[in-house]
Amino acid sequence: MNMEFDEIRPYHDEELPQIFEELIADPAFRQVATAVFPEVPFEALAQKMRSCKTKLEFQKAFCYVILRKFAKDTTLGVTLDRTALSDKESAYTYISNHRDIILDSGFLSVELIDQGIDTVEIAIGDNLLIYPWIKKFVRVNKSFIVQRALTMRQMLESSARMSRYMHHTIKDKNQSIWIAQREGRAKDSNDRTQESVLKMLAMGGEGDIIDRLTEMNIAPLAISYEYDPCDYLKAQEFQLKRDIPDYKKTQADDLKNMQTGLFGFKGYVHFQVSPCINEELAKLDHSLPKPELFSQISALIDRKIHANYRIYPGNYIAHDCLSGTKSFSTHYTAEEKQRFLKYIDQQLDRIELANKDVPFLREKILLMYANPLTNYLVAKTETPK
């Protein structure tokens, strides 16, 4: 068995009994499990865990149930359209824009289960694994660990190992993967693929850059939330960064973002999968310099994501508010505009800053809702239907 990936990979199914016992014995895990399933005695949850023989069984028994509840309580509906990928058996690397720390990959897996398709393995940064039980839980939940706070040399070694692991996962395990197009979320919703993500993917595999990326079966995925519950936290962070030159988010901030993202209202949520980009990769000139190649491929992924956004009334309203025009007024009613602007005011009220710069904060939140439309229009070139 390949030991190289032991530190970062999800647990093998045969390791689960031992890990379940460790989780069951962990008071912090017990506390969280009891809070999530208040009506079920913990011993019954423990027995149910012990009966799960595979990670997928565990996901269906626990994660699916929890995420379905979040979808029911905090959204008006979650939908996934993956008709662009007719093949249900092949493994894909879903590269997506990143809106919510937990739910982007969580909702995707729930929708895949409902369509009779296997769940994805998830790339997750170790900065989010704040407690020992979380690290164990995510690895039971098919996550592999992206190591963040490393020296330059360690980072190279770690990236190369992760790339080899992802190639092994797609090629040998025939297991799909979800990875964000960038480290962290785009705070202003101006989604761009970081070339460093593609460079990492091209470290593993065989052949030249294009061969290696083709092996990953990249399928760009556009995620559209009607409302982003963390919009006010992101705006607050923009002002803190503006006013405090060396401002850094704390662990407590990460936890607050996770909590707000989970429990906040999101309206409609849609996942739109693009066709696998292998055909387009095949048309690229293999002899181009590496920087040029990575730049072209990241632009290709961006276009696919931008063109597949679902645009909501709030996106049009925000765009018109920022431009001071009524260019998109046919896309929303007066009532929808009033409701959206009231929502923005409520979110601004939640920001707790000593020297609160409301015009700046308002502009930042509006920009988060306008940017997807701006990018969509560029990607579509023709006017949206």
Short mmCIF file of C-alpha atoms in Angstrom, two decimals:
data_model
loop_
_atom_site.label_atom_id
_atom_site.label_comp_id
_atom_site.label_asym_id
_atom_site.label_seq_id
_atom_site.Cartn_x
_atom_site.Cartn_y
_atom_site.Cartn_z
CA MET A 1 0.00 0.00 0.00
CA ASN A 2 1.29 3.48 -0.85
CA MET A 3 2.42 5.11 2.42
CA GLU A 4 3.43 8.40 0.78
CA PHE A 5 -0.02 9.94 1.18
CA ASP A 6 -0.82 8.70 4.71
CA GLU A 7 -0.49 12.15 6.27
CA ILE A 8 -2.94 13.90 3.91
CA ARG A 9 -5.36 11.35 2.40
CA PRO A 10 -8.87 10.44 3.60
CA TYR A 11 -8.95 7.34 5.79
CA HIS A 12 -9.17 3.97 4.11
CA ASP A 13 -12.43 2.19 4.90
CA GLU A 14 -10.63 -0.43 6.98
CA GLU A 15 -9.27 2.34 9.26
CA LEU A 16 -12.73 3.67 10.10
CA PRO A 17 -13.57 1.46 13.15
CA GLN A 18 -10.52 2.74 15.05
CA ILE A 19 -11.21 6.39 14.08
CA PHE A 20 -14.89 6.08 15.02
CA GLU A 21 -13.87 4.90 18.51
CA GLU A 22 -11.47 7.85 18.86
CA LEU A 23 -14.22 10.29 17.83
CA ILE A 24 -16.80 8.68 20.11
CA ALA A 25 -14.37 9.00 23.05
CA ASP A 26 -13.65 12.70 22.29
CA PRO A 27 -15.76 15.00 24.55
CA ALA A 28 -15.59 17.88 22.04
CA PHE A 29 -16.95 15.66 19.26
CA ARG A 30 -19.66 14.33 21.58
CA GLN A 31 -20.73 17.91 22.39
CA VAL A 32 -21.02 18.87 18.71
CA ALA A 33 -22.79 15.64 17.70
CA THR A 34 -25.33 16.11 20.50
CA ALA A 35 -25.95 19.71 19.39
CA VAL A 36 -26.47 18.66 15.75
CA PHE A 37 -28.74 15.70 16.61
CA PRO A 38 -30.40 16.89 19.86
CA GLU A 39 -33.25 14.40 19.60
CA VAL A 40 -30.96 11.34 19.31
CA PRO A 41 -29.11 9.92 22.36
CA PHE A 42 -25.35 10.00 21.78
CA GLU A 43 -25.05 6.24 22.33
CA ALA A 44 -27.46 5.67 19.43
CA LEU A 45 -25.33 7.95 17.22
CA ALA A 46 -22.22 6.00 18.29
CA GLN A 47 -23.88 2.70 17.36
CA LYS A 48 -24.92 4.10 13.98
CA MET A 49 -21.34 5.26 13.34
CA ARG A 50 -19.98 1.82 14.22
CA SER A 51 -22.37 0.23 11.71
CA CYS A 52 -20.91 2.29 8.80
CA LYS A 53 -18.43 0.15 6.87
CA THR A 54 -17.38 2.75 4.26
CA LYS A 55 -16.85 6.50 4.07
CA LEU A 56 -19.80 6.76 1.67
CA GLU A 57 -22.07 4.91 4.15
CA PHE A 58 -20.96 7.36 6.84
CA GLN A 59 -21.66 10.32 4.54
CA LYS A 60 -25.12 9.02 3.70
CA ALA A 61 -25.95 8.26 7.35
CA PHE A 62 -24.70 11.55 8.84
CA CYS A 63 -23.33 14.25 6.50
CA TYR A 64 -26.14 13.90 3.98
CA VAL A 65 -28.77 14.25 6.69
CA ILE A 66 -27.07 17.31 8.24
CA LEU A 67 -26.53 19.06 4.89
CA ARG A 68 -30.09 18.35 3.74
CA LYS A 69 -31.26 20.04 6.95
CA PHE A 70 -29.04 23.09 6.27
CA ALA A 71 -30.41 23.23 2.71
CA LYS A 72 -33.99 23.08 4.00
CA ASP A 73 -33.48 25.63 6.79
CA THR A 74 -31.22 28.18 5.08
CA THR A 75 -31.94 28.07 1.32
CA LEU A 76 -34.92 28.27 -1.03
CA GLY A 77 -33.52 25.23 -2.85
CA VAL A 78 -30.19 23.74 -3.97
CA THR A 79 -29.87 22.49 -7.56
CA LEU A 80 -27.11 20.82 -9.58
CA ASP A 81 -26.98 20.59 -13.37
CA ARG A 82 -24.24 18.26 -14.58
CA THR A 83 -25.84 17.33 -17.90
CA ALA A 84 -22.67 18.63 -19.59
CA LEU A 85 -20.99 15.45 -18.26
CA SER A 86 -23.00 12.57 -19.68
CA ASP A 87 -20.60 10.02 -18.18
CA LYS A 88 -21.56 9.04 -14.62
CA GLU A 89 -18.70 6.57 -14.24
CA SER A 90 -15.64 8.72 -14.99
CA ALA A 91 -13.79 10.67 -12.31
CA TYR A 92 -13.54 14.46 -12.71
CA THR A 93 -11.70 17.28 -10.99
CA TYR A 94 -14.38 19.86 -10.29
CA ILE A 95 -12.59 23.22 -10.10
CA SER A 96 -15.02 25.83 -8.80
CA ASN A 97 -15.33 29.36 -7.56
CA HIS A 98 -15.42 29.43 -3.76
CA ARG A 99 -18.24 31.04 -1.78
CA ASP A 100 -18.72 29.04 1.40
CA ILE A 101 -16.01 27.32 3.43
CA ILE A 102 -18.03 24.14 4.10
CA LEU A 103 -21.14 24.15 1.92
CA ASP A 104 -19.59 24.48 -1.56
CA SER A 105 -18.31 20.92 -1.45
CA GLY A 106 -21.00 19.73 0.98
CA PHE A 107 -24.01 20.70 -1.12
CA LEU A 108 -22.24 19.37 -4.24
CA SER A 109 -21.88 15.91 -2.68
CA VAL A 110 -25.51 15.89 -1.47
CA GLU A 111 -26.76 16.71 -4.97
CA LEU A 112 -24.46 14.07 -6.50
CA ILE A 113 -25.87 11.42 -4.14
CA ASP A 114 -29.40 12.40 -5.21
CA GLN A 115 -28.38 11.87 -8.85
CA GLY A 116 -26.95 8.43 -8.09
CA ILE A 117 -23.34 9.58 -8.47
CA ASP A 118 -20.48 9.05 -6.01
CA THR A 119 -19.47 11.93 -3.74
CA VAL A 120 -16.25 13.91 -4.25
CA GLU A 121 -13.00 13.93 -2.34
CA ILE A 122 -12.49 17.45 -0.99
CA ALA A 123 -9.32 19.54 -0.80
CA ILE A 124 -9.38 21.32 2.60
CA GLY A 125 -6.81 23.72 4.07
CA ASP A 126 -5.27 22.63 7.38
CA ASN A 127 -5.88 26.16 8.74
CA LEU A 128 -9.54 25.13 9.16
CA LEU A 129 -8.74 21.98 11.14
CA ILE A 130 -8.82 23.85 14.42
CA TYR A 131 -9.51 20.87 16.73
CA PRO A 132 -8.21 17.27 16.55
CA TRP A 133 -11.74 15.89 16.09
CA ILE A 134 -12.30 18.14 13.03
CA LYS A 135 -9.19 16.74 11.35
CA LYS A 136 -10.42 13.19 11.92
CA PHE A 137 -14.00 14.01 10.92
CA VAL A 138 -13.07 15.61 7.59
CA ARG A 139 -10.85 12.66 6.67
CA VAL A 140 -13.77 10.31 7.37
CA ASN A 141 -15.78 12.66 5.14
CA LYS A 142 -13.46 12.05 2.14
CA SER A 143 -11.30 15.15 2.57
CA PHE A 144 -7.57 15.37 1.89
CA ILE A 145 -5.43 17.95 3.61
CA VAL A 146 -3.83 20.98 1.94
CA GLN A 147 -0.91 22.01 4.14
CA ARG A 148 -0.66 25.79 4.36
CA ALA A 149 1.79 27.31 6.87
CA LEU A 150 5.03 25.89 5.48
CA THR A 151 8.45 27.19 4.44
CA MET A 152 9.00 27.69 0.71
CA ARG A 153 10.87 24.40 0.37
CA GLN A 154 8.30 22.44 2.41
CA MET A 155 5.54 24.05 0.34
CA LEU A 156 7.06 22.74 -2.90
CA GLU A 157 7.42 19.23 -1.50
CA SER A 158 3.90 19.33 -0.06
CA SER A 159 2.39 20.61 -3.35
CA ALA A 160 4.17 17.93 -5.36
CA ARG A 161 2.91 15.21 -3.01
CA MET A 162 -0.63 16.57 -3.13
CA SER A 163 -0.51 16.67 -6.92
CA ARG A 164 0.66 13.05 -7.07
CA TYR A 165 -2.14 12.14 -4.68
CA MET A 166 -4.78 13.87 -6.85
CA HIS A 167 -3.53 12.18 -10.02
CA HIS A 168 -3.60 8.84 -8.21
CA THR A 169 -7.16 9.58 -7.01
CA ILE A 170 -8.50 10.38 -10.49
CA LYS A 171 -6.53 7.79 -12.44
CA ASP A 172 -6.16 4.80 -10.10
CA LYS A 173 -9.10 5.17 -7.70
CA ASN A 174 -11.52 6.61 -10.34
CA GLN A 175 -12.69 9.00 -7.62
CA SER A 176 -13.83 12.57 -8.39
CA ILE A 177 -12.33 15.56 -6.55
CA TRP A 178 -13.53 19.05 -5.65
CA ILE A 179 -10.99 21.86 -5.36
CA ALA A 180 -11.45 25.63 -5.17
CA GLN A 181 -9.95 27.68 -8.00
CA ARG A 182 -7.96 29.70 -5.44
CA GLU A 183 -6.73 29.56 -1.85
CA GLY A 184 -9.52 31.03 0.27
CA ARG A 185 -12.70 32.67 -0.99
CA ALA A 186 -12.78 35.59 -3.42
CA LYS A 187 -13.91 38.29 -0.97
CA ASP A 188 -15.34 40.50 -3.74
CA SER A 189 -16.81 37.59 -5.78
CA ASN A 190 -14.51 38.49 -8.69
CA ASP A 191 -13.66 34.85 -9.27
CA ARG A 192 -10.28 34.13 -10.87
CA THR A 193 -8.37 30.84 -11.08
CA GLN A 194 -5.01 31.14 -9.36
CA GLU A 195 -2.30 29.83 -11.66
CA SER A 196 -0.62 28.32 -8.59
CA VAL A 197 -3.53 25.83 -8.37
CA LEU A 198 -2.92 24.71 -11.98
CA LYS A 199 0.86 24.58 -11.42
CA MET A 200 0.24 22.31 -8.43
CA LEU A 201 -2.03 20.03 -10.52
CA ALA A 202 0.66 19.85 -13.24
CA MET A 203 3.34 18.64 -10.80
CA GLY A 204 2.01 15.06 -10.83
CA GLY A 205 1.27 12.73 -13.73
CA GLU A 206 3.15 11.99 -16.94
CA GLY A 207 4.10 13.99 -20.04
CA ASP A 208 4.06 17.76 -20.53
CA ILE A 209 1.82 20.30 -18.76
CA ILE A 210 -1.12 19.76 -21.09
CA ASP A 211 -0.87 15.96 -20.81
CA ARG A 212 -0.77 16.20 -17.02
CA LEU A 213 -3.76 18.52 -16.79
CA THR A 214 -5.70 16.42 -19.34
CA GLU A 215 -5.19 13.41 -17.05
CA MET A 216 -7.13 15.30 -14.34
CA ASN A 217 -10.37 15.55 -16.38
CA ILE A 218 -11.00 19.13 -15.25
CA ALA A 219 -14.68 20.13 -15.24
CA PRO A 220 -15.14 23.81 -14.27
CA LEU A 221 -18.03 24.31 -11.85
CA ALA A 222 -19.92 27.58 -11.30
CA ILE A 223 -21.51 28.00 -7.86
CA SER A 224 -24.15 30.73 -7.50
CA TYR A 225 -25.60 31.72 -4.11
CA GLU A 226 -28.45 34.23 -4.31
CA TYR A 227 -27.32 35.68 -0.97
CA ASP A 228 -23.94 35.29 0.71
CA PRO A 229 -24.52 35.27 4.50
CA CYS A 230 -20.84 36.22 5.00
CA ASP A 231 -21.07 39.33 2.78
CA TYR A 232 -21.01 41.69 5.77
CA LEU A 233 -18.03 39.87 7.33
CA LYS A 234 -16.13 40.13 4.04
CA ALA A 235 -16.94 43.86 3.80
CA GLN A 236 -15.79 44.33 7.40
CA GLU A 237 -12.53 42.58 6.51
CA PHE A 238 -12.03 44.98 3.57
CA GLN A 239 -12.25 47.97 5.92
CA LEU A 240 -9.99 46.36 8.52
CA LYS A 241 -7.39 45.64 5.82
CA ARG A 242 -7.70 49.20 4.55
CA ASP A 243 -7.28 50.75 8.03
CA ILE A 244 -4.79 48.30 9.59
CA PRO A 245 -1.88 47.58 7.20
CA ASP A 246 -0.85 44.22 8.75
CA TYR A 247 -4.37 43.01 9.60
CA LYS A 248 -4.69 39.21 9.73
CA LYS A 249 -7.78 37.10 10.33
CA THR A 250 -7.76 35.00 13.51
CA GLN A 251 -8.95 31.45 14.16
CA ALA A 252 -12.01 32.96 15.83
CA ASP A 253 -12.73 34.87 12.59
CA ASP A 254 -12.51 31.62 10.59
CA LEU A 255 -14.93 29.96 13.01
CA LYS A 256 -17.36 32.90 12.77
CA ASN A 257 -17.23 32.74 8.95
CA MET A 258 -17.91 28.99 9.01
CA GLN A 259 -20.79 29.39 11.44
CA THR A 260 -22.34 32.36 9.57
CA GLY A 261 -22.00 30.54 6.23
CA LEU A 262 -23.70 27.44 7.61
CA PHE A 263 -26.61 29.06 9.45
CA GLY A 264 -27.18 32.23 7.37
CA PHE A 265 -29.89 32.58 4.72
CA LYS A 266 -28.65 31.88 1.18
CA GLY A 267 -31.76 32.11 -1.01
CA TYR A 268 -31.41 29.92 -4.11
CA VAL A 269 -28.17 27.98 -4.61
CA HIS A 270 -27.20 26.53 -8.00
CA PHE A 271 -24.28 24.38 -9.18
CA GLN A 272 -23.66 24.38 -12.94
CA VAL A 273 -21.04 21.99 -14.33
CA SER A 274 -19.27 22.80 -17.62
CA PRO A 275 -18.06 20.13 -20.04
CA CYS A 276 -14.62 18.68 -19.27
CA ILE A 277 -11.99 21.00 -20.82
CA ASN A 278 -9.85 18.20 -22.33
CA GLU A 279 -10.95 18.99 -25.91
CA GLU A 280 -9.91 22.64 -25.48
CA LEU A 281 -6.63 21.63 -23.84
CA ALA A 282 -5.89 19.43 -26.89
CA LYS A 283 -6.10 22.51 -29.15
CA LEU A 284 -3.47 24.47 -27.20
CA ASP A 285 0.08 24.80 -28.51
CA HIS A 286 2.24 22.45 -26.41
CA SER A 287 5.35 24.47 -27.27
CA LEU A 288 4.15 27.70 -25.62
CA PRO A 289 6.24 28.97 -22.67
CA LYS A 290 4.92 27.66 -19.32
CA PRO A 291 3.69 31.06 -18.03
CA GLU A 292 1.72 31.60 -21.25
CA LEU A 293 0.17 28.12 -21.04
CA PHE A 294 -0.91 28.50 -17.41
CA SER A 295 -2.31 31.94 -18.17
CA GLN A 296 -4.37 30.60 -21.13
CA ILE A 297 -5.68 27.61 -19.16
CA SER A 298 -6.70 29.66 -16.12
CA ALA A 299 -8.47 32.15 -18.45
CA LEU A 300 -10.28 29.20 -20.10
CA ILE A 301 -11.49 27.90 -16.71
CA ASP A 302 -12.56 31.42 -15.70
CA ARG A 303 -14.63 31.85 -18.87
CA LYS A 304 -16.38 28.51 -18.25
CA ILE A 305 -17.20 29.42 -14.65
CA HIS A 306 -18.31 32.97 -15.47
CA ALA A 307 -20.55 31.90 -18.37
CA ASN A 308 -22.31 29.37 -16.14
CA TYR A 309 -23.28 31.60 -13.23
CA ARG A 310 -26.95 31.73 -12.40
CA ILE A 311 -27.79 35.45 -12.27
CA TYR A 312 -30.36 36.54 -9.65
CA PRO A 313 -32.29 39.84 -9.39
CA GLY A 314 -29.88 41.04 -6.68
CA ASN A 315 -26.95 40.82 -9.11
CA TYR A 316 -28.73 43.13 -11.57
CA ILE A 317 -29.85 45.53 -8.83
CA ALA A 318 -26.33 45.78 -7.34
CA HIS A 319 -24.88 46.46 -10.80
CA ASP A 320 -27.41 49.26 -11.44
CA CYS A 321 -26.84 50.78 -7.98
CA LEU A 322 -23.07 50.95 -8.53
CA SER A 323 -23.34 52.37 -12.04
CA GLY A 324 -26.14 54.79 -11.09
CA THR A 325 -28.15 53.60 -14.10
CA LYS A 326 -31.21 51.47 -14.82
CA SER A 327 -29.48 49.34 -17.46
CA PHE A 328 -30.88 46.08 -16.08
CA SER A 329 -34.23 47.32 -14.73
CA THR A 330 -36.12 44.83 -16.93
CA HIS A 331 -34.54 42.01 -14.87
CA TYR A 332 -36.15 42.95 -11.55
CA THR A 333 -39.30 44.49 -10.11
CA ALA A 334 -39.56 47.53 -7.84
CA GLU A 335 -40.50 45.15 -5.02
CA GLU A 336 -37.41 42.99 -5.61
CA LYS A 337 -35.23 46.10 -5.59
CA GLN A 338 -36.74 47.32 -2.33
CA ARG A 339 -36.30 43.89 -0.73
CA PHE A 340 -32.67 43.58 -1.87
CA LEU A 341 -31.68 47.07 -0.68
CA LYS A 342 -33.36 46.41 2.66
CA TYR A 343 -31.29 43.21 2.92
CA ILE A 344 -28.08 45.20 2.23
CA ASP A 345 -29.02 47.70 4.99
CA GLN A 346 -29.64 44.85 7.44
CA GLN A 347 -26.25 43.32 6.64
CA LEU A 348 -24.53 46.71 7.07
CA ASP A 349 -26.18 47.02 10.50
CA ARG A 350 -24.49 43.77 11.55
CA ILE A 351 -21.00 45.21 11.04
CA GLU A 352 -19.38 46.12 14.34
CA LEU A 353 -16.53 48.56 13.76
CA ALA A 354 -15.54 51.56 15.87
CA ASN A 355 -15.03 53.84 12.83
CA LYS A 356 -17.62 52.28 10.53
CA ASP A 357 -17.28 53.70 6.99
CA VAL A 358 -20.80 52.94 5.72
CA PRO A 359 -20.42 54.24 2.13
CA PHE A 360 -17.23 52.17 1.69
CA LEU A 361 -18.83 49.06 3.23
CA ARG A 362 -22.01 49.45 1.14
CA GLU A 363 -19.97 49.72 -2.05
CA LYS A 364 -17.99 46.58 -1.12
CA ILE A 365 -21.15 44.54 -0.53
CA LEU A 366 -22.79 45.79 -3.74
CA LEU A 367 -19.60 44.89 -5.62
CA MET A 368 -19.82 41.29 -4.32
CA TYR A 369 -23.23 40.99 -5.99
CA ALA A 370 -22.36 42.98 -9.15
CA ASN A 371 -19.09 41.22 -10.04
CA PRO A 372 -20.61 37.86 -11.06
CA LEU A 373 -22.89 39.71 -13.52
CA THR A 374 -19.98 41.78 -14.88
CA ASN A 375 -17.95 38.62 -15.48
CA TYR A 376 -20.96 36.73 -16.87
CA LEU A 377 -21.58 39.44 -19.47
CA VAL A 378 -17.95 39.40 -20.61
CA ALA A 379 -17.94 35.58 -20.81
CA LYS A 380 -21.25 35.40 -22.65
CA THR A 381 -20.48 38.29 -25.05
CA GLU A 382 -24.15 38.30 -26.06
CA THR A 383 -26.83 39.75 -23.75
CA PRO A 384 -28.07 37.26 -21.14
CA LYS A 385 -31.47 35.70 -21.75
#
